[in-house]
Coordinates of C-alpha atoms and ligand atoms in Angstrom, one line a residue:
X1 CA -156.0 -42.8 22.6
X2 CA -157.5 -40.9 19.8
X3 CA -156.2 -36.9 18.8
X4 CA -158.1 -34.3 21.0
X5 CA -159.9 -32.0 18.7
X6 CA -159.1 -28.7 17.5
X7 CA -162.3 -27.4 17.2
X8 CA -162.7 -24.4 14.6
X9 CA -166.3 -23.9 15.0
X10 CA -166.6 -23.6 18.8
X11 CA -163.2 -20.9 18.3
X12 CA -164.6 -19.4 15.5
X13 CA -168.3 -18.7 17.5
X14 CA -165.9 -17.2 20.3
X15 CA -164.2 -15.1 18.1
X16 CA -167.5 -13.8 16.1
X17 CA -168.8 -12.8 19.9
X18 CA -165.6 -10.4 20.5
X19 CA -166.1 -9.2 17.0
X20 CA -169.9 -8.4 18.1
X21 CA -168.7 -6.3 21.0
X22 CA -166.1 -4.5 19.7
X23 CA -167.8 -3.5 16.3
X24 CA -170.7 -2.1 18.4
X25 CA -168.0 -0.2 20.2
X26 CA -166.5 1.1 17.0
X27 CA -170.3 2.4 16.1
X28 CA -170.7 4.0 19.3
X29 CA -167.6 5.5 19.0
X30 CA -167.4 7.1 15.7
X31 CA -171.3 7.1 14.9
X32 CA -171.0 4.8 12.0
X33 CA -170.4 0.9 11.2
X34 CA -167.9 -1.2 10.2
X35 CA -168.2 -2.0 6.9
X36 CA -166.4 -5.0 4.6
X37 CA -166.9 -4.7 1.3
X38 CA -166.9 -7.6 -1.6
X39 CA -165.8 -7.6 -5.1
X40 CA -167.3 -10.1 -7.6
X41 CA -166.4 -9.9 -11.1
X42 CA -168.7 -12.2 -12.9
X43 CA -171.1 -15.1 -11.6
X44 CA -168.9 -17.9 -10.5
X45 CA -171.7 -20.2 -8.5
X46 CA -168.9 -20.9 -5.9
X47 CA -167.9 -16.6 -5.0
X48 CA -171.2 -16.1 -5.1
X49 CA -172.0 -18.6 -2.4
X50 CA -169.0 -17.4 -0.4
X51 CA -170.1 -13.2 -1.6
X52 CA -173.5 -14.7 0.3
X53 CA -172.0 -16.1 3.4
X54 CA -169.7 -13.6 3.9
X55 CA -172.3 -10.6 4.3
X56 CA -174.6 -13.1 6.5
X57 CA -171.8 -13.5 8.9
X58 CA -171.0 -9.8 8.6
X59 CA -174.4 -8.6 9.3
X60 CA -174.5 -11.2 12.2
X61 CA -172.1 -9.8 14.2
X62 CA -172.9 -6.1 13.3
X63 CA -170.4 -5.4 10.3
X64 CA -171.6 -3.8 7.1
X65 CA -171.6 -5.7 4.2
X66 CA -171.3 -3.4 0.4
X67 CA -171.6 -6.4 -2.4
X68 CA -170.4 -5.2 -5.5
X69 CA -170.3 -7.0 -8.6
X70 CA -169.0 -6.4 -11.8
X71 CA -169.8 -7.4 -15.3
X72 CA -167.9 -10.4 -16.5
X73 CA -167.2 -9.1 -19.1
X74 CA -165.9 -5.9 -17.6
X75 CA -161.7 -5.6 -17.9
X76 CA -159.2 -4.5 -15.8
X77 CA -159.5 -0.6 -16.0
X78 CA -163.1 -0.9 -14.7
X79 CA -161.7 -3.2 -11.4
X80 CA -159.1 -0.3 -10.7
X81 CA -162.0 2.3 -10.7
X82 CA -163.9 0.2 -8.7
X83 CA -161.0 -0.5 -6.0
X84 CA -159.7 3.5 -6.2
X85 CA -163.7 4.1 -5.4
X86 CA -163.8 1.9 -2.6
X87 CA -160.4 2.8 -1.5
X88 CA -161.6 6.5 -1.1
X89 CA -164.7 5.6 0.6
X90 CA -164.3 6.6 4.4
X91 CA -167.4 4.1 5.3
X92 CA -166.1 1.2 4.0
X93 CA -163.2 -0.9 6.1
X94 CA -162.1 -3.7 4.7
X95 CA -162.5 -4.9 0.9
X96 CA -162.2 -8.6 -0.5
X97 CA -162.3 -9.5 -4.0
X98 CA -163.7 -12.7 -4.8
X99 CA -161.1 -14.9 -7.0
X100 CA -160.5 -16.2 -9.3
X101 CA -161.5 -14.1 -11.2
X102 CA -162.8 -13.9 -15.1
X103 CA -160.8 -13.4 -17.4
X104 CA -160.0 -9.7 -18.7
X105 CA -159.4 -9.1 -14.9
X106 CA -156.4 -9.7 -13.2
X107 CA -155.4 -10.3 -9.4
X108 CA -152.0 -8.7 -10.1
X109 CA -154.6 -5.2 -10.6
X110 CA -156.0 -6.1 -7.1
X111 CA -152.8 -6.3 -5.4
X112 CA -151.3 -3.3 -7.0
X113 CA -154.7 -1.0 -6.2
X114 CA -156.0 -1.9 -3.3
X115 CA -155.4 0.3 -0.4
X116 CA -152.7 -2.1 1.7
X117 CA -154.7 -0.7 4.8
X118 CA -158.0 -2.1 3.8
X119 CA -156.3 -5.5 2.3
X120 CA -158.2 -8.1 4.6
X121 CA -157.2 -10.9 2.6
X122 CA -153.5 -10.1 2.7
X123 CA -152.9 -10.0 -0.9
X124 CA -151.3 -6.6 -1.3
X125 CA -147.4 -6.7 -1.4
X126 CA -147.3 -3.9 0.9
X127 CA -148.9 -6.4 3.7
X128 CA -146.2 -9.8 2.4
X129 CA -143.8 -7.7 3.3
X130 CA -145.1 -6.7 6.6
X131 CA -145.1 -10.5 7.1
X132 CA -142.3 -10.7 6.3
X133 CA -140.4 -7.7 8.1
X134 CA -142.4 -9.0 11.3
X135 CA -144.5 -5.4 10.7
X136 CA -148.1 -4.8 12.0
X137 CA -149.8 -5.5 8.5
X138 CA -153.2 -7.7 7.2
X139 CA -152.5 -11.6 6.9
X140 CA -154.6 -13.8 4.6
X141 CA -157.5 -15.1 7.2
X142 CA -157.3 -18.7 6.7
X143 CA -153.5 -19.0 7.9
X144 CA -154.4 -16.4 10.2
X145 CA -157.2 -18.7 11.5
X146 CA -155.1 -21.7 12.0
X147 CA -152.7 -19.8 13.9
X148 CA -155.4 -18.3 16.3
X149 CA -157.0 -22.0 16.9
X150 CA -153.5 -22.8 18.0
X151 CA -153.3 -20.2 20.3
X152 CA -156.8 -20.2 21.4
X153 CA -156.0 -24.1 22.5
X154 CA -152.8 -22.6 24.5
X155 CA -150.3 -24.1 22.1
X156 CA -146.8 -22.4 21.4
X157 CA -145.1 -23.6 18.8
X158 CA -141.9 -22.3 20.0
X159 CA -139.2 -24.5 18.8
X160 CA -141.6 -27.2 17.3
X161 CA -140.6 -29.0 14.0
X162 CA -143.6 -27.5 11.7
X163 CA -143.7 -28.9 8.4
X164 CA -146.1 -26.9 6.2
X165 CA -147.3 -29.0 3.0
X166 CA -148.4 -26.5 0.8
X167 CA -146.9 -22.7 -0.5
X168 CA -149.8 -20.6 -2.2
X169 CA -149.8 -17.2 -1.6
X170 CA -153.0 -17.4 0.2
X171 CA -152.4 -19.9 2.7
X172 CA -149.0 -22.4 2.8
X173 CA -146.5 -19.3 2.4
X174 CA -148.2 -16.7 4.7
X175 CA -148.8 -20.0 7.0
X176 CA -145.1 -20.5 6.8
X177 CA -143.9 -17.1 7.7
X178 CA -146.3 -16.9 10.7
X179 CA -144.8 -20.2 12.4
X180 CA -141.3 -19.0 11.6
X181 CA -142.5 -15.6 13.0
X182 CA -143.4 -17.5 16.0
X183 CA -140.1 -19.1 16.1
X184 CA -140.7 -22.2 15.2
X185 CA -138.5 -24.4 12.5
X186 CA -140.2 -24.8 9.6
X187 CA -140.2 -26.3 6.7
X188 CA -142.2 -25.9 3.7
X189 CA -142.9 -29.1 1.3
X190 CA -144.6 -28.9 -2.5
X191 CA -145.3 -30.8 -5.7
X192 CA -141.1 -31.0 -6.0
X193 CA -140.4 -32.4 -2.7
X194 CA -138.4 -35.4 -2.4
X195 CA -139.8 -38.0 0.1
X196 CA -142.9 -36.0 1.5
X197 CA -143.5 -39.1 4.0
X198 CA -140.1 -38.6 5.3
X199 CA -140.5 -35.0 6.2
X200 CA -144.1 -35.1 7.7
X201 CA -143.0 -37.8 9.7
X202 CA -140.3 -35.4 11.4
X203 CA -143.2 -33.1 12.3
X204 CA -144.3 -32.1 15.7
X205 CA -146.9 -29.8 13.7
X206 CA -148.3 -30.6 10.3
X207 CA -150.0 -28.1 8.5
X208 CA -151.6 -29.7 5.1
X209 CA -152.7 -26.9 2.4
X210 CA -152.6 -29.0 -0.5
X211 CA -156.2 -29.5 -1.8
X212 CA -155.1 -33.1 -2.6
X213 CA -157.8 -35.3 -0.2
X214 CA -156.1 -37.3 1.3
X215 CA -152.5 -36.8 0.5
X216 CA -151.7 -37.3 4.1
X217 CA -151.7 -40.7 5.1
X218 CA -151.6 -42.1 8.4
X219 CA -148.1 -43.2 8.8
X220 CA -147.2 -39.9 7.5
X221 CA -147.7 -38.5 11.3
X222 CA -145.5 -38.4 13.9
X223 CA -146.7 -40.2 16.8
X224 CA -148.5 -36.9 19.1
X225 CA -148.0 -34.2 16.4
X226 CA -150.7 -31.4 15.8
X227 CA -151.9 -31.7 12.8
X228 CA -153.7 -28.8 10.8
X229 CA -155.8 -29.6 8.0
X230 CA -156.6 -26.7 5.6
X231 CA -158.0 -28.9 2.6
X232 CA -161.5 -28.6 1.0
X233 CA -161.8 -30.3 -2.0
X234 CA -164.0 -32.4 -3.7
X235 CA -162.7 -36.2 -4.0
X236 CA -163.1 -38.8 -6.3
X237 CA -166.7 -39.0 -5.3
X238 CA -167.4 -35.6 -5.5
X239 CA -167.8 -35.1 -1.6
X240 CA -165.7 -32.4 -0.1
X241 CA -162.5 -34.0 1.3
X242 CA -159.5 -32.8 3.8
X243 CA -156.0 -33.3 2.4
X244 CA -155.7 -35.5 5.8
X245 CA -157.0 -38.8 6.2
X246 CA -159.1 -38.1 9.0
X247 CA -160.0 -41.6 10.8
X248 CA -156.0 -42.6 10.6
X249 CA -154.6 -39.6 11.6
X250 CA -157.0 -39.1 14.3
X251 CA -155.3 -42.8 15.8
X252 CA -151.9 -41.0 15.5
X253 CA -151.6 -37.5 16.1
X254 CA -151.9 -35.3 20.1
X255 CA -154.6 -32.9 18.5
X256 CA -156.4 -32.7 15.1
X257 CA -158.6 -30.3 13.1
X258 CA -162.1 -31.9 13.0
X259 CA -162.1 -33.5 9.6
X260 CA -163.2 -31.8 6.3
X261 CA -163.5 -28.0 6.3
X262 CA -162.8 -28.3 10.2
X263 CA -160.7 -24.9 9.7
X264 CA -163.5 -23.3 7.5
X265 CA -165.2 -21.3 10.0
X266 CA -162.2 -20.1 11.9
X267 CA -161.4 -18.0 8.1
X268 CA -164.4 -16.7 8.0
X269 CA -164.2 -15.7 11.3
X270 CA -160.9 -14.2 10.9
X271 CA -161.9 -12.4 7.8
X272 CA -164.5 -10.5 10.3
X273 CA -161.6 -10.1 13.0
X274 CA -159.5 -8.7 10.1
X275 CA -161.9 -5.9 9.2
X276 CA -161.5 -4.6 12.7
X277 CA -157.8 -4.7 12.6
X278 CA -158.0 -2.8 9.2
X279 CA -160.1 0.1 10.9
X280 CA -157.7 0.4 13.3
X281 CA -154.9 0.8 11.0
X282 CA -157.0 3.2 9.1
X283 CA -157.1 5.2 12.1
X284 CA -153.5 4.9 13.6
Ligands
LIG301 P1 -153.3 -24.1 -4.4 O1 -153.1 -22.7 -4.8 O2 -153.7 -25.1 -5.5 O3 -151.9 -24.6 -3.8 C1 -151.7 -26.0 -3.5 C2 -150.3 -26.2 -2.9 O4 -150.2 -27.6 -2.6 C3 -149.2 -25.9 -4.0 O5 -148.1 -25.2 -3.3 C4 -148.8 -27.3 -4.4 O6 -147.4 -27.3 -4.7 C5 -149.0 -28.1 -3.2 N1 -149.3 -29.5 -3.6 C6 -150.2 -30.0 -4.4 N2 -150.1 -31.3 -4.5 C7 -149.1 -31.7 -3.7 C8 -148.5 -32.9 -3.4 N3 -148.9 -34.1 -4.0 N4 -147.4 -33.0 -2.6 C9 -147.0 -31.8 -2.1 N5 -147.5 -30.6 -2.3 C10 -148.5 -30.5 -3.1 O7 -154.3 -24.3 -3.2 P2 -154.7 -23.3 -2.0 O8 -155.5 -22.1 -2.5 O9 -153.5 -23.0 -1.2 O10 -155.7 -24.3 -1.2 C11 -155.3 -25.5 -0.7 C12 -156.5 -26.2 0.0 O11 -156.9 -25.3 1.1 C13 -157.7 -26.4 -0.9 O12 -158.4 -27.5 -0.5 C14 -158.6 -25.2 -0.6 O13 -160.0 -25.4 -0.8 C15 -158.3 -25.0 0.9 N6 -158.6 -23.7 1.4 C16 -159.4 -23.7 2.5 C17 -159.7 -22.4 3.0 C18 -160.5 -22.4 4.3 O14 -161.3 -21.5 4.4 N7 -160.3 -23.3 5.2 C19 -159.2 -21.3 2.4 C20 -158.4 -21.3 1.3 C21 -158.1 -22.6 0.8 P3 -146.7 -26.5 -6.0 O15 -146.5 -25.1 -5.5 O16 -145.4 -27.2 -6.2 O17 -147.7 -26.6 -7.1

């Protein structure tokens, strides 16, 4: 029997609907709106796609959006003022700065500048460590996101082997530390691992953040496992492609992420979710 789906765009339109209702509460409440701001430096086609998409989905469900961009040829020292301004700013939430970013500016300036508090891509190291000391903190959205689609199918992963192929800051380590969090055993695999096959195999939940389409085969799955597929990258042809081979896995696996970018809307979603949690934490 094929993998049921895990469907991230269906969760994610349930989760933009709560958002709805609670940022209307938050503007009733204190007489103003949520507000998330962005950060581009320079005019990288793909941020500003994602700078675009981000305030639609903002405005959709009643958030603010404050685009700001920046010169690309402007350095470091103008990104700090930019991030101490936004920082000060009362009426603004949650701030995301587009990466990468051109060079002259750095993400290390980011991490060490922005306010921890309005961090809603969990890059701060004020919010890792949160993660990591199990405190109430900011968490990258996209990791976030697969964890929520879990929960919001009414799957614990108490105990499960989880095998996380991937360790970026952004998405396989955060990932990691949420499962353990959640007390599951996990293991985290990368470019250096030793028989990749092998270990996937021995998971009751795969989580594949590699950007390699593809990399996981078919008779890389256990039998029944979840499997999470973060990957969006462009393959051989050009087409945007899941690190998961979609039509094998789908023959093997319980439940599944619905192919290519199946898990996109869920971060998006979560990035909206996470600008709420960082009012909250402003106000606590
Ligand atoms: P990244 O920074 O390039 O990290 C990739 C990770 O995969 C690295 O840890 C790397 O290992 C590991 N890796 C690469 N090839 C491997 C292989 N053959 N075997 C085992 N491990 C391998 O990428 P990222 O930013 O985490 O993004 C990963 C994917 O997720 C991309 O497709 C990206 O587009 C997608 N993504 C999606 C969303 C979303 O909204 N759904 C958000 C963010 C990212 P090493 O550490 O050893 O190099």
């Amino acid at each position: 029997m094929p993998a049921q789906l895990l469907d991230g765009a269906a969760t994610a339109a349930t989760i933009r609907g709560e958002v709805t209702t609670a940022a209307a509460a938050f503007r009733k409440e204190t007489g103003a709106p949520l507000c998330l701001a962005t950060v581009l430096g320079g005019d990288d086609p793909g941020s500003r796609s994602y700078v675009r998409s981000i305030g639609r989905a903002a405005e959709r469900v009643g958030i603010a959006h404050r685009a700001v961009t920046l010169d690309a040829a402007a350095r470091d020292e103008a990104l700090r003022d930019t991030l101490r301004a936004l920082n000060a700013d009362a009426a603004v939430h949650g701030v995301i700065v587009m990466l990468p970013l051109p060079e002259g500016m750095h993400e290390r300036t980011v991490a060490e500048t922005l306010d921890p508090n309005k961090d809603v891509d969990g890059i701060t190291p004020v919010n890792a460590g949160r993660l990591v000391l199990r405190q109430p903190g900011l968490v990258s959205s996209t990791p976030l996101g697969g964890m929520e689609l879990l929960r919001r199918h009414q799957m614990s992963v108490r105990g499960l082997n989880a095998v996380v192929v991937g360790r970026s800051s952004i998405l396989g380590r955060p990932l990691a530390l949420m499962l353990l969090n959640e007390s599951a055993t996990v293991t985290v695999c990368h470019t250096q691992t030793r028989d990749l096959a092998a270990v996937c195999r021995g998971a009751d939940l795969l989580c594949a953040a590699t950007g390699k389409p593809g990399l996981i085969r078919g008779d890389m799955i256990k039998p029944g496992a979840i499997v999470l597929d973060f990957g969006t990258s462009p393959d051989a042809s050009g087409k945007l492609a899941g690190d998961v081979d979609f039509e094998a896995a789908r023959e093997v696996a319980g439940w599944i992420t619905t192919g290519p970018g199946g898990t996109g809307p869920m971060t998006t979603a979560m990035l909206l979710s996470n600008t709420l949690a960082a009012a909250r934490l402003q106000r606590a």
